[in-house]
Short mmCIF file of C-alpha atoms in Angstrom, two decimals:
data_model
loop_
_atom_site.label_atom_id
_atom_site.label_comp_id
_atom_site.label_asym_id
_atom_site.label_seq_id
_atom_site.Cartn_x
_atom_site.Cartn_y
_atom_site.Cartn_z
CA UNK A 1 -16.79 37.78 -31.15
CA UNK A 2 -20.41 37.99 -29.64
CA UNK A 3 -21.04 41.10 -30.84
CA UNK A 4 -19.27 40.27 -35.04
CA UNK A 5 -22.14 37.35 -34.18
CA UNK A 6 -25.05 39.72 -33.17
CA UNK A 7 -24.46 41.81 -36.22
CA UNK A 8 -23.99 38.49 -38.87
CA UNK A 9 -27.32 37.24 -37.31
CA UNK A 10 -29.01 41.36 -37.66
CA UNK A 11 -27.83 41.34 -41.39
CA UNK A 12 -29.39 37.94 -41.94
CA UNK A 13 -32.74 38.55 -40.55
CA UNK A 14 -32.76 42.18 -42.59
CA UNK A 15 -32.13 39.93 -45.87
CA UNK A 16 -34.48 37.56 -44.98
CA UNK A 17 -37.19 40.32 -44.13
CA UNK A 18 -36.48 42.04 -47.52
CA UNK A 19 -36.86 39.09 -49.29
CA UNK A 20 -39.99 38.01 -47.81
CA UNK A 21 -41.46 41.54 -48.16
CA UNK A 22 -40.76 41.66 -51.98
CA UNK A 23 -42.17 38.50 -52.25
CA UNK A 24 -45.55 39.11 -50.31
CA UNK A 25 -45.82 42.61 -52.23
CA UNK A 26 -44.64 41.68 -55.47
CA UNK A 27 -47.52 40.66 -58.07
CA UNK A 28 -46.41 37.60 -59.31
CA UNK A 29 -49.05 34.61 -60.32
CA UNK A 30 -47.36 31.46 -61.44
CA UNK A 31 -50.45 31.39 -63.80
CA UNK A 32 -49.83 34.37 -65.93
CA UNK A 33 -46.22 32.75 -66.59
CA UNK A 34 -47.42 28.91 -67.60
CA UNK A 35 -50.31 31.18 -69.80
CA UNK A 36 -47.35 33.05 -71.53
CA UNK A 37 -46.07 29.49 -72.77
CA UNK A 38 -47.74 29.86 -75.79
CA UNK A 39 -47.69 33.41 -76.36
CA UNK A 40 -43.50 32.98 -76.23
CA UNK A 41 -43.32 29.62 -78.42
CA UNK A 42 -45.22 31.87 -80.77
CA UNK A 43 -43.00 34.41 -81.15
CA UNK A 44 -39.46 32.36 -80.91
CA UNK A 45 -41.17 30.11 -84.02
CA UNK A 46 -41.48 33.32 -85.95
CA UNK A 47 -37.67 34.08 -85.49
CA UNK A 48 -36.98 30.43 -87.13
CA UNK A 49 -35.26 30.26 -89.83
CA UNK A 50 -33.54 33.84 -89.28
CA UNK A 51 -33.44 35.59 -92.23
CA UNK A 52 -29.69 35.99 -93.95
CA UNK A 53 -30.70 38.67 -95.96
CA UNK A 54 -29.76 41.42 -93.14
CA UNK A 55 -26.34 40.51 -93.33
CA UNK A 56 -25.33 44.39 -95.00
CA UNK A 57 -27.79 45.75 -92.11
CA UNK A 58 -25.45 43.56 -88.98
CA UNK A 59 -22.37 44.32 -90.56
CA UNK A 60 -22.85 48.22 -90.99
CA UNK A 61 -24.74 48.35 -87.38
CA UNK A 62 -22.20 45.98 -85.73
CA UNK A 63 -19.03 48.11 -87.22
CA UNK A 64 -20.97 51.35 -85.95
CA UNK A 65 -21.57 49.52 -81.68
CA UNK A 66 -18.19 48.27 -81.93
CA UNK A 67 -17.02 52.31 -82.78
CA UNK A 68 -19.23 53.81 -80.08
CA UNK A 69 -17.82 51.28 -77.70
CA UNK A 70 -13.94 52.21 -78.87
CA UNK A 71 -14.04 56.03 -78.87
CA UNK A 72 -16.38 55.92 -75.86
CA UNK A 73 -13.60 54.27 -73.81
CA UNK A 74 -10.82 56.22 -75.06
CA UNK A 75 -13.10 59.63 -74.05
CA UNK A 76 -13.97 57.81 -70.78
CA UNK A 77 -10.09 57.04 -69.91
CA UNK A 78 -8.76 60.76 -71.26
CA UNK A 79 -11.80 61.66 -68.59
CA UNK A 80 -11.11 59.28 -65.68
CA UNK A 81 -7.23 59.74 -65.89
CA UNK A 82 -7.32 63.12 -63.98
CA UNK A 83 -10.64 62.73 -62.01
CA UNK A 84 -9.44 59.52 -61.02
CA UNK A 85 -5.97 61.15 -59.54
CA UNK A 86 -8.51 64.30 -57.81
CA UNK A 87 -10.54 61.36 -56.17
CA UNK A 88 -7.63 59.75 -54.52
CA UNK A 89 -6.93 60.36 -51.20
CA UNK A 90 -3.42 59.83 -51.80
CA UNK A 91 -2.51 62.63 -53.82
CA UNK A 92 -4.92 65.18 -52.96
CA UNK A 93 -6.62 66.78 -49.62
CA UNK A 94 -9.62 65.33 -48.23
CA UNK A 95 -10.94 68.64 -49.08
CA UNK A 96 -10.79 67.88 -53.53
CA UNK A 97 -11.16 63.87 -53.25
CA UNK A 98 -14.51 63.95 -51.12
CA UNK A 99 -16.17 66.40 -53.52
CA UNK A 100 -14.97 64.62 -56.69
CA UNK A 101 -16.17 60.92 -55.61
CA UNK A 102 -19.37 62.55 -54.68
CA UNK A 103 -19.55 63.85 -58.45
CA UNK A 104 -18.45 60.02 -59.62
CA UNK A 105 -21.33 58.54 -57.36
CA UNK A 106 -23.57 61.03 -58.52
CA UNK A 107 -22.29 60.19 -62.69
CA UNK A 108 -22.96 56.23 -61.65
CA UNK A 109 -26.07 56.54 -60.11
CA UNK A 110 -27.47 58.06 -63.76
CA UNK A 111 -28.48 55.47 -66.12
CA UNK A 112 -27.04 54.81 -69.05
CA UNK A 113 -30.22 54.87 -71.43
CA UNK A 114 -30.82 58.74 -69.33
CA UNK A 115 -27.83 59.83 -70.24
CA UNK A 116 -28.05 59.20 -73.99
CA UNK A 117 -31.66 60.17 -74.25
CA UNK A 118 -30.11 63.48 -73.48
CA UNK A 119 -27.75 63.56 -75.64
CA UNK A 120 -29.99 62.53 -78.67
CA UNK A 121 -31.78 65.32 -77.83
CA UNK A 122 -28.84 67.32 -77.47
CA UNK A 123 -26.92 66.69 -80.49
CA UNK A 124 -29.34 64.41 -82.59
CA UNK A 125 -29.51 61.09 -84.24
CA UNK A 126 -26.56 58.93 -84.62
CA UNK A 127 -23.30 57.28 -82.86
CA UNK A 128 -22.17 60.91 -81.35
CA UNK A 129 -24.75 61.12 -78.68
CA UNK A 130 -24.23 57.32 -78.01
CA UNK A 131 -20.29 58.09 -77.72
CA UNK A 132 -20.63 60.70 -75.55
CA UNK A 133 -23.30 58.78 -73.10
CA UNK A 134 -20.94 56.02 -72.75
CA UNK A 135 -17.47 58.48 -72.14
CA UNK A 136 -19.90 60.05 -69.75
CA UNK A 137 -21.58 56.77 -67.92
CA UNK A 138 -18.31 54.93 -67.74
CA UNK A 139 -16.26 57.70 -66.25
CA UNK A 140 -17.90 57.34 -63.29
CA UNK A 141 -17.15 53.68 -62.54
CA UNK A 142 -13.50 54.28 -64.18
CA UNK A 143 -12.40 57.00 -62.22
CA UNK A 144 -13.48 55.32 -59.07
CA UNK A 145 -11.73 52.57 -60.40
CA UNK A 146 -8.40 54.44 -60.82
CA UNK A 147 -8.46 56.32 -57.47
CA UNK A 148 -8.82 53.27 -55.69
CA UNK A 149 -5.75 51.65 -57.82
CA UNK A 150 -3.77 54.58 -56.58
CA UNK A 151 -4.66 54.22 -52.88
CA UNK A 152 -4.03 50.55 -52.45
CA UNK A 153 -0.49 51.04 -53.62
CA UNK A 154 2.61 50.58 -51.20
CA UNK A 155 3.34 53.39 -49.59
CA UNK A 156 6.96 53.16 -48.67
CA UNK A 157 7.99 54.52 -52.00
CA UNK A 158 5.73 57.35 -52.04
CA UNK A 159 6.99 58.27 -48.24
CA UNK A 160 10.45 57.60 -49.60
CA UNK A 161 10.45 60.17 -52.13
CA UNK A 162 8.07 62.31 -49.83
CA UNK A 163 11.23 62.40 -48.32
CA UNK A 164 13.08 63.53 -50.97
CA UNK A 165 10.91 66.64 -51.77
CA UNK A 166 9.20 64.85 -54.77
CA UNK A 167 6.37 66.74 -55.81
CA UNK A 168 3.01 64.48 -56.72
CA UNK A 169 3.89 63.92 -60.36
CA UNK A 170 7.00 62.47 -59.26
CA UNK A 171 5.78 60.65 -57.05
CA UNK A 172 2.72 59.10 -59.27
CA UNK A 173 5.06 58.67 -61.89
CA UNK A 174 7.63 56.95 -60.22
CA UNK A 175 6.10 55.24 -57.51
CA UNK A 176 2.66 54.65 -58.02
CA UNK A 177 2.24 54.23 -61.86
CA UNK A 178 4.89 51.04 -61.51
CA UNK A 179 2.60 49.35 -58.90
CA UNK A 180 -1.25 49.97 -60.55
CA UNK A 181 -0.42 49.75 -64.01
CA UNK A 182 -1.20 45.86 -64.52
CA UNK A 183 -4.51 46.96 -62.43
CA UNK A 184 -5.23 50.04 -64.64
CA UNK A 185 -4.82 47.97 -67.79
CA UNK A 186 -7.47 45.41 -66.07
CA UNK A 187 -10.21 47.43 -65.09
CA UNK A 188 -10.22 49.21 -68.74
CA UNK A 189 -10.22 46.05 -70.02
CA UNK A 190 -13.08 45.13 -68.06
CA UNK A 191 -14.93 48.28 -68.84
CA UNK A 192 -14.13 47.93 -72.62
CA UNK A 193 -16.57 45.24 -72.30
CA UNK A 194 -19.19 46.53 -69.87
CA UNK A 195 -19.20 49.61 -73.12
CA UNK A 196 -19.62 47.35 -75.33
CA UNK A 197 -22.69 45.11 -74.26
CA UNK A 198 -24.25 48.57 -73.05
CA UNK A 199 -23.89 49.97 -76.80
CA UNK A 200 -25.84 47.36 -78.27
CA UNK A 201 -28.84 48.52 -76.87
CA UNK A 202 -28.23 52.39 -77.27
CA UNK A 203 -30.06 52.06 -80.57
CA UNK A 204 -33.05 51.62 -79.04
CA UNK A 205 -33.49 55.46 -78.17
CA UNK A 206 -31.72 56.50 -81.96
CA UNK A 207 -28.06 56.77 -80.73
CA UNK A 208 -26.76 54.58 -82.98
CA UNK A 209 -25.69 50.83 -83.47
CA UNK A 210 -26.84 47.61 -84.02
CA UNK A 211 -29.22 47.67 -81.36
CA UNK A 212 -31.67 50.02 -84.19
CA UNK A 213 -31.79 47.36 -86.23
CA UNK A 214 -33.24 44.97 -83.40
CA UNK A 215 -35.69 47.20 -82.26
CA UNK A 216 -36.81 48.05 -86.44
CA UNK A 217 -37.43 44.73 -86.84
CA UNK A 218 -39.61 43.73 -83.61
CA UNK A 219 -41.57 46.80 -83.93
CA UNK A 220 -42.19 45.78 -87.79
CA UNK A 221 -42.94 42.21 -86.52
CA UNK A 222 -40.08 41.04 -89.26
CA UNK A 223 -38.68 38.58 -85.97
CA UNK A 224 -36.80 36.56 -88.53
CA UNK A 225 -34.81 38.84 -89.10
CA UNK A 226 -34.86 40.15 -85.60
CA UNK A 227 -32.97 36.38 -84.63
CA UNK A 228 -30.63 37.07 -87.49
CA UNK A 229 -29.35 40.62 -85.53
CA UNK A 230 -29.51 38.96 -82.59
CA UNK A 231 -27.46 35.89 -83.05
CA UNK A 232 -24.61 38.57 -84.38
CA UNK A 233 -25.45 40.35 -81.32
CA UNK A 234 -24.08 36.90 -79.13
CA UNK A 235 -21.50 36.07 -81.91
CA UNK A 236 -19.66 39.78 -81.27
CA UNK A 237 -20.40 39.14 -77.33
CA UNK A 238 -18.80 36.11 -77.08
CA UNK A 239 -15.89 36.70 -78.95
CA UNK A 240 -14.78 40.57 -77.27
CA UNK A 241 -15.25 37.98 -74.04
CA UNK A 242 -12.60 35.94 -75.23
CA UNK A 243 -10.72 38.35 -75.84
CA UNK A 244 -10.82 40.52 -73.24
CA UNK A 245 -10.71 37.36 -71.11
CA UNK A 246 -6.99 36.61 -72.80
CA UNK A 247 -6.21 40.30 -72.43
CA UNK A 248 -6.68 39.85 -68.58
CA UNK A 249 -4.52 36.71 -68.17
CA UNK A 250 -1.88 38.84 -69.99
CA UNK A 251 -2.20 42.00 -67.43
CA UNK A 252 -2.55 39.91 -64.25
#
């Protein structure tokens, strides 16, 4: 118990030292923020009224994030399925799982915005680069995701048809898959809508979606219409929230 206490009380003062640090090294002057006051009321009174006239422009760029975000899932899942099974130390040696979570850690630690820079460059303009940077991105939370579905499992039916001489297909199909399906259907549920807000802003470096049309318009200095994107930006949020929020009551 003294020693769970020396270590809470070690942890603490590291937090409180790295906060303290950041705070003493960061520049930040409360007077450059009260000076910005005007400089933002400025800009969010040339976003009022937003102009309705973009509505062709939201509808054509919000059709083309909500595609990037649908095949990019369904590439990330085809993708994570088997990766997810090498990574887990249930059904393969420590020998294939340690070098494929080491390849997922090394996917996740990539940013998003990297990884479909490259691709633009790759393949060009358009959603494809911005589909294949989010199959890409995501696979490396998803598989991680998956492997660690498999291992938290109960493991008395897996021993029992261990037993048996089930091979591992038999035994992921028949006891594993019952047991992490409702937390399968979760976590791609959840990462459905992690793809989603992250394809809004793919447009930004010409891989397609609605987030083009925001950064058009800022760069143009046409901020009316700039709001008008960006309120259907929070409209299509909030409602793939709800659902995905209903979607996840179902599963649990």
């Amino acid at each position: 118990m003294r020693s769970r206490g020396l270590g809470s009380f070690a942890a603490g003062l590291l937090i409180a030292g790295a906060i303290l640090w950041s705070l003493l090294t960061t520049d930040v002057e409360l007077s450059r923020l009260l000076s910005a006051g005007p400089r933002i009321a400025d800009f969010l009174g040339r976003m009022v009224p937003p102009d309705p006239t973009v509505m062709n422009e939201i509808m054509k760029g919000s059709a083309e994030t909500l595609r990037i975000a649908i095949l990019g899932s369904l590439g990330a899942v085809f993708l994570s399925v088997p990766l997810g099974i090498l990574a887990s130390e249930t059904m393969v040696s420590p020998a294939v799982f340690r070098p494929v979570r080491t390849l997922l850690a090394l996917i996740r630690a990539v940013p998003l915005i990297l990884v479909a820079m490259l691709m633009v460059g790759a393949v060009g303009l358009g959603p494809l680069p911005g589909i294949i940077a989010v199959a890409i991105h995501a696979t490396g939370m998803l598989a991680k995701f998956y492997a660690e579905a498999i291992d938290s499992v109960s493991r008395a039916p897996i021993a029992a048809l261990e037993s048996a001489g089930a091979g591992p297909l038999a035994r992921l199909r028949h006891a594993i898959w019952p047991q992490m399906a409702p937390v399968v259907a979760r976590d791609t549920i959840f990462r459905f809508e992690l793809n989603l807000r992250e394809s809004l802003i793919l447009g930004i470096v010409g891989a397609g979606g609605i987030g083009f049309y925001i950064q058009t318009y800022v760069r143009s200095f046409q901020y009316d219409k700039a709001a008008s994107v960006t309120l259907a930006v929070i409209a299509m949020v909030i409602t793939i929230e709800a659902i995905n929020v209903a979607l996840r009551r179902r599963f649990a």
